[in-house]
């Protein structure tokens, strides 16, 4: 396996929300990037979206002004997957979350690229063992490289693959670290780590509103005025450490309270219908303070990058 310090070119397979953002991560770190998508408006406009993202990073002081043009010069766009992966040292797959689609692409790409090229899937819930089930040429280089949306702003990511080689996982881990991403390793499990935590929270957020216990605004504020302020700096274990004299004491002290909730109080939300979706959307809209969806997204991105700066300056 090649040393990741020697990687020069990356192919990104799929140019949607995640693909374009991965492309920005690779290009701004000095790598040549080949962006592949089937013929579509997404493909035609991907470089514009990447330019906008690079300019945003420049405006927020994350990259130098000259890095915008230099990064853009390293990006090529194609609707031919074979051309995209030619001479690539690493491949990041970002197609729709569709097992058959990803299976076909992994089978096709592994047949043409050298055995020492790792292929990471951005898949959120699918298992890489299933995605790589038809790969005949070195399936051990196929892994999960699941980002947080959007990876050019939020660095956390998961590397997984129960049948992947340790060498591949180590190589991609080091590669991602060298790009400024913050990888973790975990076993293959539905949803991996971040989404399992997030889904538990979303489940409760839906339950509280569906049962009329509180409204959408209350749930949003519990996070944005409450938990979220801590969570950018301490996770749940850190919170328990600080809620008591120590983590040991916190876990001991609150055990009965927590187990009572897990076992008896936490109700599962089995389903929700269209009427609930409409009601939630109507309650949420005023919380955007008159911003359009795009304006709300830009504002969120700005706040995220400023929080990252704060963290960077206070390690
Ligand atoms: N959006 C998120 O929040 C998020 C976060 C982490 C991981 N992911 C994962 O990243 C992957 C991509 O998600 P996304 O949100 O970018 O989706 P998306 O719909 O924005 O992009 C998918 C892209 O795949 C392209 N595509 C679909 N079929 C194709 C084909 N046959 N040939 C070529 N291109 C094809 C589409 O044209 C589209 O541009 C998924 O596996 C998803 O689970 C998404």
GROMACS .gro file of N, CA and C and ligand atoms in nm, residues 14-19 36-38 40 42 94-97 101-102 122-124 146-147 149, ligand 1:
model
  113
   14UNK      N    1  -1.945   1.053  -0.788
   14UNK     CA    2  -2.075   1.110  -0.745
   14UNK      C    3  -2.051   1.252  -0.696
   15UNK      N    4  -2.122   1.348  -0.757
   15UNK     CA    5  -2.094   1.491  -0.729
   15UNK      C    6  -2.207   1.560  -0.657
   16UNK      N    7  -2.289   1.489  -0.580
   16UNK     CA    8  -2.400   1.551  -0.507
   16UNK      C    9  -2.349   1.626  -0.384
   17UNK      N   10  -2.434   1.634  -0.283
   17UNK     CA   11  -2.402   1.709  -0.160
   17UNK      C   12  -2.267   1.668  -0.102
   18UNK      N   13  -2.246   1.538  -0.093
   18UNK     CA   14  -2.126   1.488  -0.026
   18UNK      C   15  -2.006   1.488  -0.121
   19UNK      N   16  -2.031   1.448  -0.246
   19UNK     CA   17  -1.920   1.439  -0.342
   19UNK      C   18  -1.852   1.574  -0.365
   36UNK      N   19  -1.640   1.268  -1.085
   36UNK     CA   20  -1.724   1.193  -1.179
   36UNK      C   21  -1.871   1.197  -1.136
   37UNK      N   22  -1.959   1.214  -1.232
   37UNK     CA   23  -2.103   1.194  -1.212
   37UNK      C   24  -2.158   1.156  -1.349
   38UNK      N   25  -2.275   1.090  -1.351
   38UNK     CA   26  -2.336   1.070  -1.483
   38UNK      C   27  -2.377   1.207  -1.536
   40UNK      N   28  -2.546   1.522  -1.612
   40UNK     CA   29  -2.657   1.584  -1.539
   40UNK      C   30  -2.622   1.729  -1.509
   42UNK      N   31  -2.608   1.837  -1.219
   42UNK     CA   32  -2.516   1.827  -1.104
   42UNK      C   33  -2.372   1.827  -1.152
   94UNK      N   34  -1.937   0.843  -0.367
   94UNK     CA   35  -2.043   0.927  -0.307
   94UNK      C   36  -2.171   0.917  -0.388
   95UNK      N   37  -2.206   0.797  -0.434
   95UNK     CA   38  -2.332   0.781  -0.509
   95UNK      C   39  -2.448   0.774  -0.412
   96UNK      N   40  -2.570   0.774  -0.467
   96UNK     CA   41  -2.689   0.759  -0.383
   96UNK      C   42  -2.675   0.640  -0.291
   97UNK      N   43  -2.745   0.646  -0.179
   97UNK     CA   44  -2.743   0.536  -0.082
   97UNK      C   45  -2.829   0.421  -0.136
  101UNK      N   46  -2.657   0.002  -0.676
  101UNK     CA   47  -2.579   0.103  -0.749
  101UNK      C   48  -2.433   0.103  -0.701
  102UNK      N   49  -2.416   0.102  -0.570
  102UNK     CA   50  -2.281   0.105  -0.514
  102UNK      C   51  -2.209  -0.027  -0.544
  122UNK      N   52  -1.883   0.658   0.102
  122UNK     CA   53  -1.942   0.757   0.194
  122UNK      C   54  -2.069   0.704   0.259
  123UNK      N   55  -2.103   0.578   0.233
  123UNK     CA   56  -2.234   0.523   0.275
  123UNK      C   57  -2.265   0.552   0.422
  124UNK      N   58  -2.394   0.580   0.447
  124UNK     CA   59  -2.435   0.620   0.582
  124UNK      C   60  -2.487   0.503   0.664
  146UNK      N   61  -1.706   0.729   0.597
  146UNK     CA   62  -1.834   0.803   0.610
  146UNK      C   63  -1.811   0.941   0.670
  147UNK      N   64  -1.842   1.045   0.593
  147UNK     CA   65  -1.818   1.182   0.643
  147UNK      C   66  -1.936   1.235   0.721
  149UNK      N   67  -2.178   1.563   0.700
  149UNK     CA   68  -2.214   1.661   0.597
  149UNK      C   69  -2.204   1.805   0.651
  316LIG     N1   70  -2.627   1.407   0.266
  316LIG     C1   71  -2.578   1.373   0.384
  316LIG     O1   72  -2.607   1.435   0.488
  316LIG     C2   73  -2.481   1.258   0.394
  316LIG     C3   74  -2.391   1.253   0.502
  316LIG     C4   75  -2.296   1.150   0.508
  316LIG     C5   76  -2.295   1.051   0.410
  316LIG     N2   77  -2.386   1.058   0.307
  316LIG     C6   78  -2.379   0.952   0.205
  316LIG     O2   79  -2.311   1.002   0.092
  316LIG     C7   80  -2.361   0.937  -0.027
  316LIG     C8   81  -2.406   1.045  -0.124
  316LIG     O3   82  -2.512   1.119  -0.063
  316LIG     P1   83  -2.554   1.264  -0.113
  316LIG     O4   84  -2.632   1.327  -0.006
  316LIG     O5   85  -2.433   1.334  -0.171
  316LIG     O6   86  -2.652   1.227  -0.234
  316LIG     P2   87  -2.687   1.314  -0.362
  316LIG     O7   88  -2.818   1.264  -0.414
  316LIG     O8   89  -2.672   1.459  -0.335
  316LIG     O9   90  -2.572   1.273  -0.466
  316LIG     C9   91  -2.565   1.146  -0.526
  316LIG    C10   92  -2.508   1.165  -0.664
  316LIG    O10   93  -2.500   1.035  -0.727
  316LIG    C11   94  -2.530   1.055  -0.864
  316LIG     N3   95  -2.569   0.929  -0.923
  316LIG    C12   96  -2.675   0.854  -0.890
  316LIG     N4   97  -2.678   0.744  -0.969
  316LIG    C13   98  -2.571   0.751  -1.048
  316LIG    C14   99  -2.519   0.666  -1.147
  316LIG     N5  100  -2.582   0.553  -1.184
  316LIG     N6  101  -2.405   0.700  -1.208
  316LIG    C15  102  -2.343   0.815  -1.174
  316LIG     N7  103  -2.387   0.901  -1.082
  316LIG    C16  104  -2.501   0.868  -1.020
  316LIG    C17  105  -2.643   1.156  -0.866
  316LIG    O11  106  -2.654   1.218  -0.993
  316LIG    C18  107  -2.599   1.251  -0.754
  316LIG    O12  108  -2.522   1.358  -0.807
  316LIG    C19  109  -2.472   0.844   0.021
  316LIG    O13  110  -2.421   0.715   0.038
  316LIG    C20  111  -2.514   0.904   0.154
  316LIG    O14  112  -2.570   0.810   0.241
  316LIG    C21  113  -2.476   1.160   0.296
   0.00000   0.00000   0.00000
